[in-house]
N, CA and C atoms as an extended XYZ file, in Angstrom:
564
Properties=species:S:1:pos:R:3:atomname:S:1:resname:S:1:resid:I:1 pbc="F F F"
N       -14.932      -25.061       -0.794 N   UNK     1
C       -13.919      -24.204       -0.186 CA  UNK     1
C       -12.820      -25.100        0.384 C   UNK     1
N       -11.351      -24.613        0.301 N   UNK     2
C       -10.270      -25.756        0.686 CA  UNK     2
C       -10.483      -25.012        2.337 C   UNK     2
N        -9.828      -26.118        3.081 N   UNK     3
C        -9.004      -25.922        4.273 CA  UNK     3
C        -8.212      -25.125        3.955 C   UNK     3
N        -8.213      -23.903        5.156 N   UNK     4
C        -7.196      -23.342        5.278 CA  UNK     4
C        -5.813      -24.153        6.155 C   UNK     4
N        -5.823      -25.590        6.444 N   UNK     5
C        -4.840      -26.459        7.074 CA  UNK     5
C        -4.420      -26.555        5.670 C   UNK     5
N        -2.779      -26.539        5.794 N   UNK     6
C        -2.034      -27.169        5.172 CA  UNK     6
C        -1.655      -28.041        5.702 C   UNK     6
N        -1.524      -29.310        6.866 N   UNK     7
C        -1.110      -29.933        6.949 CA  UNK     7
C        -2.231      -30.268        8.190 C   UNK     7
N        -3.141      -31.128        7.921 N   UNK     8
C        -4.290      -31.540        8.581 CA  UNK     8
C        -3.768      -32.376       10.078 C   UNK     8
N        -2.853      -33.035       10.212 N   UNK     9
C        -2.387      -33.415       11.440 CA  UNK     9
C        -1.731      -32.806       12.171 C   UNK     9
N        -1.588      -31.724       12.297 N   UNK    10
C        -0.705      -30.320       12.820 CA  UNK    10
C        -1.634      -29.366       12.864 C   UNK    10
N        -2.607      -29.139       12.294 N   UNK    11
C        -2.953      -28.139       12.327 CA  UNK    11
C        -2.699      -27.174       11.833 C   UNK    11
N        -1.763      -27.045       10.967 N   UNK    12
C        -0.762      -25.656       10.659 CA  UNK    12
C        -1.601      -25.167        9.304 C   UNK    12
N        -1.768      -23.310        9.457 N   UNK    13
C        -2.159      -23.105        8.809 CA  UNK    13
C        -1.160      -22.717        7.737 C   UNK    13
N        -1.361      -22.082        6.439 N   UNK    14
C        -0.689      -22.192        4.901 CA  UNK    14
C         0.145      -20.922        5.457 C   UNK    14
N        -0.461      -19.560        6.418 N   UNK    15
C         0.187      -19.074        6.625 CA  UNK    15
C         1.386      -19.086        7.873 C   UNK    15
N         1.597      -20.192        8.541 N   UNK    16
C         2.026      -20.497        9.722 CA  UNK    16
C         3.333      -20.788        9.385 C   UNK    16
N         3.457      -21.193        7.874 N   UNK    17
C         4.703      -21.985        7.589 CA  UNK    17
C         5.926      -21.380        7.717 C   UNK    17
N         5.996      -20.453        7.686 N   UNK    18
C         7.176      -19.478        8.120 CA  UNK    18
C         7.248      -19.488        9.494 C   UNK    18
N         6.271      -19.079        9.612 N   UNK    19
C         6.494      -19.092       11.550 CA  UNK    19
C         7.042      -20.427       12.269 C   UNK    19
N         6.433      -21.271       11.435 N   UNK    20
C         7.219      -23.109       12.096 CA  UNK    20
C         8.553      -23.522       11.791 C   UNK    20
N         8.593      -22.624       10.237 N   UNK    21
C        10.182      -22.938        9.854 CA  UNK    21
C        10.784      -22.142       11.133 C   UNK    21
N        10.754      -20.806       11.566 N   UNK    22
C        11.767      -19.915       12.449 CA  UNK    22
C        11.726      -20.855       13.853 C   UNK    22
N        10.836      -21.522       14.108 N   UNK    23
C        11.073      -22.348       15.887 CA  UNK    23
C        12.275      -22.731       15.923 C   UNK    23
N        12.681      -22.428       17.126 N   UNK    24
C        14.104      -23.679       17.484 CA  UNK    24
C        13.898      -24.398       18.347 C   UNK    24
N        13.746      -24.938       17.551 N   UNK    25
C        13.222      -26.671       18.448 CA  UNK    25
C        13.897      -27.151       19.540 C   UNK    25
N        15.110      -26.038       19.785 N   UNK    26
C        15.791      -27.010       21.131 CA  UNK    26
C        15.253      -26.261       22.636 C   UNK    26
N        14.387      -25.054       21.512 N   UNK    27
C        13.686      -24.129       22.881 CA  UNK    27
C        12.527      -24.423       23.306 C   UNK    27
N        12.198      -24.910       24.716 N   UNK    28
C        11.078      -24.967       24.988 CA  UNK    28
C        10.721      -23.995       25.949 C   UNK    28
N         9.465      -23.405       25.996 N   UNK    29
C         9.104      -22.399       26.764 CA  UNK    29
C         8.406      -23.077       28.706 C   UNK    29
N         8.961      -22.207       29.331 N   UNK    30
C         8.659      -22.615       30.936 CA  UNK    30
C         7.157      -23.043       30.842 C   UNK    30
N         6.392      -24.044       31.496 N   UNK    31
C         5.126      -24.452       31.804 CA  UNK    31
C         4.783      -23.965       32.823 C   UNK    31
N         3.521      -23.512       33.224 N   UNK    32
C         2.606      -22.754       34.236 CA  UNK    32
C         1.697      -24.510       34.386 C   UNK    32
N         1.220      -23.810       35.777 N   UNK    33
C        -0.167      -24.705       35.841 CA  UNK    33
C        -1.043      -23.923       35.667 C   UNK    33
N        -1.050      -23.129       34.613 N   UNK    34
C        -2.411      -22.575       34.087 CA  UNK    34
C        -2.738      -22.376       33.016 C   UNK    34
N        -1.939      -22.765       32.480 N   UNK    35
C        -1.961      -23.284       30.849 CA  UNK    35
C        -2.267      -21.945       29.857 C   UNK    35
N        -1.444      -21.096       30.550 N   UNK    36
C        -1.416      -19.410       29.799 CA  UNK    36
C        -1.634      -19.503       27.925 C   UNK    36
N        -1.911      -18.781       27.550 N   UNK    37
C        -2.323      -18.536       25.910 CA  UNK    37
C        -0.672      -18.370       25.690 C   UNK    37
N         0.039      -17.914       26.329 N   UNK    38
C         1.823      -17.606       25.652 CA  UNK    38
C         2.209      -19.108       25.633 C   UNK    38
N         1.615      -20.002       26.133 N   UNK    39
C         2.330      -21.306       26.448 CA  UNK    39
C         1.742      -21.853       25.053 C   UNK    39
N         1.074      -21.306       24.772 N   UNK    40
C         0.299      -22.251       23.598 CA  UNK    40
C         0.503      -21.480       22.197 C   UNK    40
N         1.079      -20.416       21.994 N   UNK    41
C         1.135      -19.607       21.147 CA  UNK    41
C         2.421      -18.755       21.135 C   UNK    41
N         3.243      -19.519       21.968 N   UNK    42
C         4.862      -19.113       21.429 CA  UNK    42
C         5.400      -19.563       20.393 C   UNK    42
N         4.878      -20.069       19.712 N   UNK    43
C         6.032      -20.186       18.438 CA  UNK    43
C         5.273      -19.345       17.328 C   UNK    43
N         4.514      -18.130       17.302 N   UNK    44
C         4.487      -17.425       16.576 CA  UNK    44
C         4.656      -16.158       17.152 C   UNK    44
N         5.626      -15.383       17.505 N   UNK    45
C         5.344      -14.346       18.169 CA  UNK    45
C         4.192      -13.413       17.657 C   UNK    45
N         3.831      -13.257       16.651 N   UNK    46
C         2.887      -12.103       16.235 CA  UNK    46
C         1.370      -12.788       16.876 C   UNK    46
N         1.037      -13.815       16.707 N   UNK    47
C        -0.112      -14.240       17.337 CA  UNK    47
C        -0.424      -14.445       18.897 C   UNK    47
N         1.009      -14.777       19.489 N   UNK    48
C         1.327      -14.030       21.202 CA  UNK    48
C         1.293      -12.645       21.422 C   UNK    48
N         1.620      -12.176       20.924 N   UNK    49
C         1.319      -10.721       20.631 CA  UNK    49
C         0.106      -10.306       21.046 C   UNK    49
N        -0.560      -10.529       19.675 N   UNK    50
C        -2.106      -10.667       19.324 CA  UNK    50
C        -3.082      -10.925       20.746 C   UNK    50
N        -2.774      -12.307       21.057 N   UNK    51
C        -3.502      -12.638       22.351 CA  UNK    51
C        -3.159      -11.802       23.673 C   UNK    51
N        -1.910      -11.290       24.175 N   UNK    52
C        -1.554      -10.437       25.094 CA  UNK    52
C        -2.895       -9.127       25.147 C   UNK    52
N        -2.356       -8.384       23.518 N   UNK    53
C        -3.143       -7.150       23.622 CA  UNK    53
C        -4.743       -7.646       23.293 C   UNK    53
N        -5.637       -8.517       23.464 N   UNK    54
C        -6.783       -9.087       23.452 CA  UNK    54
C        -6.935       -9.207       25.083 C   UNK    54
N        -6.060       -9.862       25.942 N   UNK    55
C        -6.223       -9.458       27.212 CA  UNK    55
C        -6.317       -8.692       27.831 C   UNK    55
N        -5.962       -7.411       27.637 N   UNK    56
C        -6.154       -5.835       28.005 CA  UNK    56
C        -7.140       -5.617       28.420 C   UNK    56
N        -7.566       -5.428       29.946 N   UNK    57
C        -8.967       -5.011       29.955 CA  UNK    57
C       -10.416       -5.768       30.131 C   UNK    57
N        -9.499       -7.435       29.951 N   UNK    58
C       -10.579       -8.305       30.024 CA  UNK    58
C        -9.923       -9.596       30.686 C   UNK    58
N       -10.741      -10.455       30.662 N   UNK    59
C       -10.458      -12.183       31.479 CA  UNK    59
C       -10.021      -13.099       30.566 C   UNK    59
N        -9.532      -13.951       30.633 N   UNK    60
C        -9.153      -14.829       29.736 CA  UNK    60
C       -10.296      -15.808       29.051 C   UNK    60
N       -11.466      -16.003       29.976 N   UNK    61
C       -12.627      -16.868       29.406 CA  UNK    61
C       -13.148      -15.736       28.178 C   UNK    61
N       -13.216      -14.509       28.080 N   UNK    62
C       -13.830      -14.141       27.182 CA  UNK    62
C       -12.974      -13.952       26.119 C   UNK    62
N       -11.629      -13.403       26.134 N   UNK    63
C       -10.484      -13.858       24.949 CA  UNK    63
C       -10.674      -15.077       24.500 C   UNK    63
N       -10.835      -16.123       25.224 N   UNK    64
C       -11.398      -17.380       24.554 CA  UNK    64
C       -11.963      -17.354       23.747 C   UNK    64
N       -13.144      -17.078       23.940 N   UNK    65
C       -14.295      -17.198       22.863 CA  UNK    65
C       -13.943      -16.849       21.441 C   UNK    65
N       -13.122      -15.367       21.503 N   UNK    66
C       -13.350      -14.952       20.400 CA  UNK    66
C       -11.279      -15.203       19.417 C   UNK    66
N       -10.967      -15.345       20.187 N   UNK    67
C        -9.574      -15.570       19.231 CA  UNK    67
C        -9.423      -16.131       18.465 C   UNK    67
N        -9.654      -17.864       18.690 N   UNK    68
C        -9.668      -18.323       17.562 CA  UNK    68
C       -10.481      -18.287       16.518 C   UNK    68
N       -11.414      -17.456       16.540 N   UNK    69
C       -12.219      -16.749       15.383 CA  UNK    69
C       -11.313      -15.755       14.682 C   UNK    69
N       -10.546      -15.036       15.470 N   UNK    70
C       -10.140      -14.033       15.016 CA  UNK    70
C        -8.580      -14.690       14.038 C   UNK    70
N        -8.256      -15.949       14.993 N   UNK    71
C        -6.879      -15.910       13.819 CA  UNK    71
C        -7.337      -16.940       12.969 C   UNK    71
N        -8.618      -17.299       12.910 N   UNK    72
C        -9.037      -17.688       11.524 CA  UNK    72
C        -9.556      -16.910       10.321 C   UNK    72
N        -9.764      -16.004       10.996 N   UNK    73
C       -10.025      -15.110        9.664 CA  UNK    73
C        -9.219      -14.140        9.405 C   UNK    73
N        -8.019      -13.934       10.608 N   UNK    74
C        -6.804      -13.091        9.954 CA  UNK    74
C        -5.464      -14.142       10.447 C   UNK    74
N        -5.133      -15.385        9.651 N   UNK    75
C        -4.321      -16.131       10.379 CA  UNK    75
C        -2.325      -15.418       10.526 C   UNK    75
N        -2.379      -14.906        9.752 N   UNK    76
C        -1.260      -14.075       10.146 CA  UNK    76
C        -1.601      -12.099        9.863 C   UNK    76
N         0.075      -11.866        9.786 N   UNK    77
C        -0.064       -9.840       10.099 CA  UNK    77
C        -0.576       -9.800        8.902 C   UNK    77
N         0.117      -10.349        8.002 N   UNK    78
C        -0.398      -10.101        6.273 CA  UNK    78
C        -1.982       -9.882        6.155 C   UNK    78
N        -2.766      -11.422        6.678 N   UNK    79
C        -3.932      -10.896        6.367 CA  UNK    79
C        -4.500       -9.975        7.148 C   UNK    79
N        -4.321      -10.262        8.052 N   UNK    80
C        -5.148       -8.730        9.522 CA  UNK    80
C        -5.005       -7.689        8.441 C   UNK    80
N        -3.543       -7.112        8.075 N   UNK    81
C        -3.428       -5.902        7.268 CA  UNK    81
C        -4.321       -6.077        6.525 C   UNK    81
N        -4.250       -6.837        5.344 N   UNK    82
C        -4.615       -6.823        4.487 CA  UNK    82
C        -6.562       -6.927        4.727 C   UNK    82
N        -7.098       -7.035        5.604 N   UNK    83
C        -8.673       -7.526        5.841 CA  UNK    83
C        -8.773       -5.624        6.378 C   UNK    83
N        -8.179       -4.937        7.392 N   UNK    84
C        -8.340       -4.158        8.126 CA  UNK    84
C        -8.035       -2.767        7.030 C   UNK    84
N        -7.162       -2.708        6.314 N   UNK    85
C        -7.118       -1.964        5.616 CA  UNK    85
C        -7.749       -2.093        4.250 C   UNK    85
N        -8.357       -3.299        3.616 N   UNK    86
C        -8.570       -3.344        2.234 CA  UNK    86
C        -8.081       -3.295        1.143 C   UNK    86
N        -8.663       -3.342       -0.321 N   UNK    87
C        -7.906       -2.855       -1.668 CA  UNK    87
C        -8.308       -1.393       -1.778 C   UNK    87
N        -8.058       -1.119       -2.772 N   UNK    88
C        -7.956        0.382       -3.629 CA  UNK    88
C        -9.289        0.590       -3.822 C   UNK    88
N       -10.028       -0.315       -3.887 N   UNK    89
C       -11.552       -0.168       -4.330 CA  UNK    89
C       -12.714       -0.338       -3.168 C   UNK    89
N       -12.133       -0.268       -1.968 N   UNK    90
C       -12.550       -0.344       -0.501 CA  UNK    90
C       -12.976        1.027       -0.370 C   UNK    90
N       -13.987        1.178        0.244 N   UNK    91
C       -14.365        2.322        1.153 CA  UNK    91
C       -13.703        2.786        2.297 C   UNK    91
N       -13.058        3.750        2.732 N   UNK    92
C       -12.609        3.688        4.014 CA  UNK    92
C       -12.861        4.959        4.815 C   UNK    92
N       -12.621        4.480        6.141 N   UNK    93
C       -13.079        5.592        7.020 CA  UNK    93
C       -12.061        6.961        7.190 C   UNK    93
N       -12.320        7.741        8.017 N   UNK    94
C       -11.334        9.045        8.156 CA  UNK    94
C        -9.819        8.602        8.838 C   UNK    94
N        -9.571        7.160        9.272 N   UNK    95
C        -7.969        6.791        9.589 CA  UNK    95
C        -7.441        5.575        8.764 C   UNK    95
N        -8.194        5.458        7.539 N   UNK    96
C        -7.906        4.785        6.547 CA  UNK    96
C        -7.878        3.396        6.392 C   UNK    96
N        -9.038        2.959        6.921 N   UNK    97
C        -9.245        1.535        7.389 CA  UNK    97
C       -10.549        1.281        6.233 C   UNK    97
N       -10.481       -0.177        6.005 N   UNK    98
C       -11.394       -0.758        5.059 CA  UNK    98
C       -12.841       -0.693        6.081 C   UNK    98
N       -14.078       -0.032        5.904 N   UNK    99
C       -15.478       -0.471        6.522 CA  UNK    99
C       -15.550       -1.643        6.501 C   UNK    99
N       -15.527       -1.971        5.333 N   UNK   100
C       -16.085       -3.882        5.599 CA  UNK   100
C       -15.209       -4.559        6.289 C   UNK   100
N       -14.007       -4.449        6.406 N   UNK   101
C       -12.774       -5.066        6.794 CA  UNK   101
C       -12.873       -4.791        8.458 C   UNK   101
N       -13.156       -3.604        8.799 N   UNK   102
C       -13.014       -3.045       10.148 CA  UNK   102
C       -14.612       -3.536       10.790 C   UNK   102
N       -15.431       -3.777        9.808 N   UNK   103
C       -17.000       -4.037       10.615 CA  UNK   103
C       -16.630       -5.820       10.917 C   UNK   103
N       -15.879       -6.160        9.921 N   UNK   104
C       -15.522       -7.929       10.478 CA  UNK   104
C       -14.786       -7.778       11.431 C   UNK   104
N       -13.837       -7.076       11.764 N   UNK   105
C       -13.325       -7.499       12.982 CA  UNK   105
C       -14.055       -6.812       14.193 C   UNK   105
N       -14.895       -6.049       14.622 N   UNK   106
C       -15.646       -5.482       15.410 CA  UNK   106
C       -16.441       -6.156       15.812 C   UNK   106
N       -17.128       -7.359       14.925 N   UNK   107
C       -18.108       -8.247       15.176 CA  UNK   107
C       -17.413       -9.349       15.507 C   UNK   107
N       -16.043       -9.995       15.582 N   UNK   108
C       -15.615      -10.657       16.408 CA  UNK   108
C       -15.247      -10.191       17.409 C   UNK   108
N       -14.964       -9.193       17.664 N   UNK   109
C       -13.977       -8.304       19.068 CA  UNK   109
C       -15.099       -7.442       20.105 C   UNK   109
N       -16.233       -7.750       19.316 N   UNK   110
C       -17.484       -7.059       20.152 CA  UNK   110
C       -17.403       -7.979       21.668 C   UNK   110
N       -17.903       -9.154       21.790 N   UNK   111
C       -17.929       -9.511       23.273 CA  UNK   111
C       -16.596       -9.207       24.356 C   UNK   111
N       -15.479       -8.957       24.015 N   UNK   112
C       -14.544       -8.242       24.907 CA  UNK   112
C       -14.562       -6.873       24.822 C   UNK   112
N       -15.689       -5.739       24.637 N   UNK   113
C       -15.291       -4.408       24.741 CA  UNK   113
C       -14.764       -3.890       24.264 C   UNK   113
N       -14.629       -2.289       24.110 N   UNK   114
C       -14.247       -1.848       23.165 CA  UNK   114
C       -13.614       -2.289       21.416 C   UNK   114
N       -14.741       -3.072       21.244 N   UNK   115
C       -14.359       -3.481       20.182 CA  UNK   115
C       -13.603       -2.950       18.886 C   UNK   115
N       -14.320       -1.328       18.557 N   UNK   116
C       -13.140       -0.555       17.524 CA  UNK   116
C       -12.049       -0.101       17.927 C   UNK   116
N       -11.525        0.078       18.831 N   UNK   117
C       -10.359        0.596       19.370 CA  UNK   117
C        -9.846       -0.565       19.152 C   UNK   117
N        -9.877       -2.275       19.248 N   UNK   118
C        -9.308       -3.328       19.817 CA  UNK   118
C        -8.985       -3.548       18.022 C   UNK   118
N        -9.895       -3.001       17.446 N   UNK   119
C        -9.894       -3.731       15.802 CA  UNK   119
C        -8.829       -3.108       15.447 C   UNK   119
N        -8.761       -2.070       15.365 N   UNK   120
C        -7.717       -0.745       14.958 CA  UNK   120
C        -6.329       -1.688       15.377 C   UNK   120
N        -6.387       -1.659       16.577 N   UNK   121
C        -4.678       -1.761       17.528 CA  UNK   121
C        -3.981       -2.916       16.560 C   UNK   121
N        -5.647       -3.775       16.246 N   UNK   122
C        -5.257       -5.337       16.181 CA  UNK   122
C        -4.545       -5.295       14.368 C   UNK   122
N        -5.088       -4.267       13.980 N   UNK   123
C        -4.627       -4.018       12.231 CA  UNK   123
C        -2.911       -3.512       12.394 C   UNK   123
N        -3.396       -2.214       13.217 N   UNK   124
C        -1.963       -1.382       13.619 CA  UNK   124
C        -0.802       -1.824       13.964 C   UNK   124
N        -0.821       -3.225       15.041 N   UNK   125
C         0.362       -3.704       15.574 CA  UNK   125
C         0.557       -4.947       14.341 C   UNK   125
N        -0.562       -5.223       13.662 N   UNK   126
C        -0.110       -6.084       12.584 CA  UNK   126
C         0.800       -5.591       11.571 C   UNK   126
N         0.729       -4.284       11.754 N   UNK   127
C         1.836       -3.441       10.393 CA  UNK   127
C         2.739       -3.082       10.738 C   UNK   127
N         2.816       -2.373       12.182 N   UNK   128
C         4.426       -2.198       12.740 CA  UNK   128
C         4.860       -3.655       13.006 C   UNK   128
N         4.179       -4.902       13.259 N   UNK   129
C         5.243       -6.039       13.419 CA  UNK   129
C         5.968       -6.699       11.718 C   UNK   129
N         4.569       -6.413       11.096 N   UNK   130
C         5.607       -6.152        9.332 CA  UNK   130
C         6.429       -5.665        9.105 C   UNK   130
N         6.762       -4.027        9.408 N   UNK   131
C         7.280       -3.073        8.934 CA  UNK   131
C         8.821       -3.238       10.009 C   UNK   131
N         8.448       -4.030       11.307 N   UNK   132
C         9.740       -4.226       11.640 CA  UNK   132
C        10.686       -5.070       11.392 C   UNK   132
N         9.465       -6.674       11.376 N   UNK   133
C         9.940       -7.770       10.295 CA  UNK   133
C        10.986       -7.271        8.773 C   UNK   133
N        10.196       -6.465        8.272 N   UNK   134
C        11.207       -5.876        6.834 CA  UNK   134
C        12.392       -5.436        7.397 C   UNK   134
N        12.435       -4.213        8.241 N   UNK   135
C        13.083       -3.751        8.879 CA  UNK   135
C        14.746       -4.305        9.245 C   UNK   135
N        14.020       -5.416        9.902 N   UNK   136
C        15.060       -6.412       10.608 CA  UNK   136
C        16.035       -6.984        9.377 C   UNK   136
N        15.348       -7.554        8.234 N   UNK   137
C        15.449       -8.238        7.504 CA  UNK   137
C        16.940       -7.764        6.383 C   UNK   137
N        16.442       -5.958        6.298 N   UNK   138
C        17.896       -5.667        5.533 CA  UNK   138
C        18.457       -5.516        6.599 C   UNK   138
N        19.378       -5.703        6.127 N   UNK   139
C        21.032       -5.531        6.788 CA  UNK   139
C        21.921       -4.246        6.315 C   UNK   139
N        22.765       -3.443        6.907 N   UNK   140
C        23.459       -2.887        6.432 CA  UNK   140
C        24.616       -2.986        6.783 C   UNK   140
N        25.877       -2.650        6.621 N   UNK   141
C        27.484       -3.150        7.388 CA  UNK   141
C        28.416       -1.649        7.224 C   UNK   141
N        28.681       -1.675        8.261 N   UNK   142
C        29.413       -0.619        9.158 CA  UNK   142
C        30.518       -1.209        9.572 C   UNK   142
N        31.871       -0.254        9.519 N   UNK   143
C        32.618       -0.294       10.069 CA  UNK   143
C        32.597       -1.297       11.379 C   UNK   143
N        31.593       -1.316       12.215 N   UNK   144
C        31.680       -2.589       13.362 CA  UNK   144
C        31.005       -4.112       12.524 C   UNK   144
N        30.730       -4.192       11.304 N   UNK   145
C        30.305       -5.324       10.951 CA  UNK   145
C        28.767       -5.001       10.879 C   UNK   145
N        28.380       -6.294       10.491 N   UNK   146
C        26.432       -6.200       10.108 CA  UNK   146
C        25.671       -6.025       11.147 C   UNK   146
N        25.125       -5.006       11.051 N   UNK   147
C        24.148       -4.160       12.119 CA  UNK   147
C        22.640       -4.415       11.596 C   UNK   147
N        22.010       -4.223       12.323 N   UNK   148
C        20.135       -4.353       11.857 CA  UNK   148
C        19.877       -2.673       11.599 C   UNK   148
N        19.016       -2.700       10.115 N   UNK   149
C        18.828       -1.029       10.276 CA  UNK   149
C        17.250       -1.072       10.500 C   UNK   149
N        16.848       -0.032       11.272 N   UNK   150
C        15.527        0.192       12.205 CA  UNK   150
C        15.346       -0.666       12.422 C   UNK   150
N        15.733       -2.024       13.457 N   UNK   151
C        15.647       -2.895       14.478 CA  UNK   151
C        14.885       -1.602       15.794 C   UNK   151
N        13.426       -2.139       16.291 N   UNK   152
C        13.256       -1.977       17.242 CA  UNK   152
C        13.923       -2.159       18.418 C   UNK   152
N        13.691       -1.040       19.406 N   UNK   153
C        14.782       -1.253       20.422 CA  UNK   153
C        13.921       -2.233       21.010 C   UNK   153
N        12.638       -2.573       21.126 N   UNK   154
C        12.075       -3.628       21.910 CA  UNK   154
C        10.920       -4.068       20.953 C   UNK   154
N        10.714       -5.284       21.602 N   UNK   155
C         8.986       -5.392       20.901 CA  UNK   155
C         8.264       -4.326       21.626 C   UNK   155
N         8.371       -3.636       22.453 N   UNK   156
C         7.735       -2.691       23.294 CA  UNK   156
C         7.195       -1.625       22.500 C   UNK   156
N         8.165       -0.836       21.097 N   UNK   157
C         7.889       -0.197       20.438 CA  UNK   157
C         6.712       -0.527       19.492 C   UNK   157
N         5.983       -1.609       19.504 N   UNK   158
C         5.569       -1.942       18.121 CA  UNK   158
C         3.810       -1.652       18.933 C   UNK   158
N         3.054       -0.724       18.526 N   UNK   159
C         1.765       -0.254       18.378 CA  UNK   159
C         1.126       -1.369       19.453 C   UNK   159
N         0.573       -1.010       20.482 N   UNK   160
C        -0.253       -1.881       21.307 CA  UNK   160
C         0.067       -3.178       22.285 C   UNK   160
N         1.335       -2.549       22.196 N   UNK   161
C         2.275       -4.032       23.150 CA  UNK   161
C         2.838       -3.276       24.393 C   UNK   161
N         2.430       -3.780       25.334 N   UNK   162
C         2.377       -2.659       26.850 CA  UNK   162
C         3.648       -3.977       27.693 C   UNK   162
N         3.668       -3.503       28.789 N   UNK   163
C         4.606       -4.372       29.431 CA  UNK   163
C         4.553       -6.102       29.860 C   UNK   163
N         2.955       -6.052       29.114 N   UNK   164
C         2.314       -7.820       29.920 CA  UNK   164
C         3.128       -7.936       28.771 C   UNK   164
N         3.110       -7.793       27.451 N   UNK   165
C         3.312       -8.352       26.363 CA  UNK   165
C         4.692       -8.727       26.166 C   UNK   165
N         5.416       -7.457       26.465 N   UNK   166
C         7.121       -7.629       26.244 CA  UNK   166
C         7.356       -7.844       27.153 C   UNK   166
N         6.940       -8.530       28.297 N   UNK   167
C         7.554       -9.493       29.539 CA  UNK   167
C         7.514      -10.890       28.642 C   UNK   167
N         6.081      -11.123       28.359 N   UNK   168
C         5.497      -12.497       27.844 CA  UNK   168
C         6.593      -12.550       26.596 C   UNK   168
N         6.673      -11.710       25.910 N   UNK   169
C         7.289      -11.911       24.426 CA  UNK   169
C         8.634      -12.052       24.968 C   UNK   169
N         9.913      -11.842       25.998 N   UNK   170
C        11.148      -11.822       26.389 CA  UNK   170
C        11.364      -13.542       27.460 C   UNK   170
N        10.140      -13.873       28.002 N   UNK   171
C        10.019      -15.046       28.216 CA  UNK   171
C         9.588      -16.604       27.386 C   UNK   171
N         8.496      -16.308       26.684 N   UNK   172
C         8.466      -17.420       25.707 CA  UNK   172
C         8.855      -17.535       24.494 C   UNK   172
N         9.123      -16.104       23.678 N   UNK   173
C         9.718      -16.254       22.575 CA  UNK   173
C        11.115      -15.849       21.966 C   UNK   173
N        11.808      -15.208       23.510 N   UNK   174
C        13.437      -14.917       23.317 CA  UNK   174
C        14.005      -15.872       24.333 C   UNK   174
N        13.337      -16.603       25.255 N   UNK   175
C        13.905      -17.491       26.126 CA  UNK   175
C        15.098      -16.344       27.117 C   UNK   175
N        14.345      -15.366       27.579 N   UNK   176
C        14.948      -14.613       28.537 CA  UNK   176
C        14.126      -15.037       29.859 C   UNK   176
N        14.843      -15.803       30.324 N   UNK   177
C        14.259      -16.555       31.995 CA  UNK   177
C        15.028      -15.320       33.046 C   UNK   177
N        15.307      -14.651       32.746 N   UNK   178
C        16.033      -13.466       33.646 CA  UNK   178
C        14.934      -12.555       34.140 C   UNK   178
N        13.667      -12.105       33.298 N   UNK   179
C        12.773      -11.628       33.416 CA  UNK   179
C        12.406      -11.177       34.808 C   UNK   179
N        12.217       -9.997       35.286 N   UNK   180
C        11.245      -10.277       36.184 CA  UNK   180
C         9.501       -9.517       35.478 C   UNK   180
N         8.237      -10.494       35.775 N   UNK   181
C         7.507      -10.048       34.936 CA  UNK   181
C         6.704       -8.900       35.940 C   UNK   181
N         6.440       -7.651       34.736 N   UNK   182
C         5.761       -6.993       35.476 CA  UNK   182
C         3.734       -7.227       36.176 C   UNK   182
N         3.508       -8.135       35.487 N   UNK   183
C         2.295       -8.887       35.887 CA  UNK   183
C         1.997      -10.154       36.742 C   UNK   183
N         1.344      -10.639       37.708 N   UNK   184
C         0.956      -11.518       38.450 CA  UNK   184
C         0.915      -12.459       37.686 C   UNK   184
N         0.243      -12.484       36.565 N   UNK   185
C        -0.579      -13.537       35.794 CA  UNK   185
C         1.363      -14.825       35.323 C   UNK   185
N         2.509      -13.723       35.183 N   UNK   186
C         3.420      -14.227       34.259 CA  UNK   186
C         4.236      -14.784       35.679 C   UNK   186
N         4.190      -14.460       36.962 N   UNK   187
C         5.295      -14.064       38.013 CA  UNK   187
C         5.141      -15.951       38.841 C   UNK   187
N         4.140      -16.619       38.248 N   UNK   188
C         4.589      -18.003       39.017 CA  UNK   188
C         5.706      -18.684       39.324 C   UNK   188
């Protein structure tokens, strides 16, 4: 079996490479002395994301455990979708999710609680952050010049991203230091 590293001294996985090309390297995100998961996982927003709504409800030692399990076996939205929903030849349940696909992520997401609800969100916000990604991507031009068509009005809109998230996501990955965060954990 290959490494899923494409580039063994980095760490970077095959699907990351997009996400490393978009960094701007002249941005660095504020440091905590607590060495927050956004500090370590801003340069992909979808996987800050990811870790925010994994905190919901739980402590950070037990998000530990299980994340980096989880973005190894779904290292970006593509695969989450693609594991959570299945092929054509998948079994699926009554909200159209792959069984086998949805029993793997349940069995990583089991030690933080509610584990099917968490599997679901974790497929769900993987497809609205696709579907906004596309979204973003055409362009259309209007009379005022090139506009974004269905640009979310926030990351706020996108399935399972509550206010820890789009504080965290407006601080480490838009470099909005204006913030005030609505959580303790972000407010150092």
């Amino acid at each position: 079996m290959a490494p899923p590293y494409d580039d063994m001294e980095h760490g970077l996985f095959k699907e990351d490479e997009q996400a490393a090309a978009r960094i701007d390297r002249r941005w660095s995100p504020p440091r905590s002395p607590f060495g927050l998961l956004e500090e370590i996982l801003w340069a992909d927003e979808w996987k800050m994301l990811v870790a925010c709504m994994m905190l919901n409800c739980t402590t950070r030692v037990q998000v530990d455990r299980v994340l980096w399990r989880l973005f190894s076996t779904a290292p970006s939205a593509t695969a989450a979708v693609a594991l959570g929903r299945g092929d054509a030849d998948d079994r699926r349940d009554a909200d159209g999710f792959s069984v086998a696909g949805a029993a793997v992520l349940e069995t990583i997401l089991a030690p933080l609680g509610l584990h099917r609800k968490r599997a679901r969100a974790f497929v769900r916000l993987s497809e609205d952050y696709l579907n906004a990604a596309n979204l973003k991507a055409s362009e259309e031009t209007d009379k005022d010049g090139p506009r974004r068509v269905g640009e979310p009005a926030s990351v706020a809109s996108l399935h399972g991203v509550g206010a820890y998230a789009a504080d965290a996501h407006a601080l480490f990955c838009e470099g909005t230091l204006g913030v005030a965060p609505r959580d303790h954990a972000l407010r150092w």
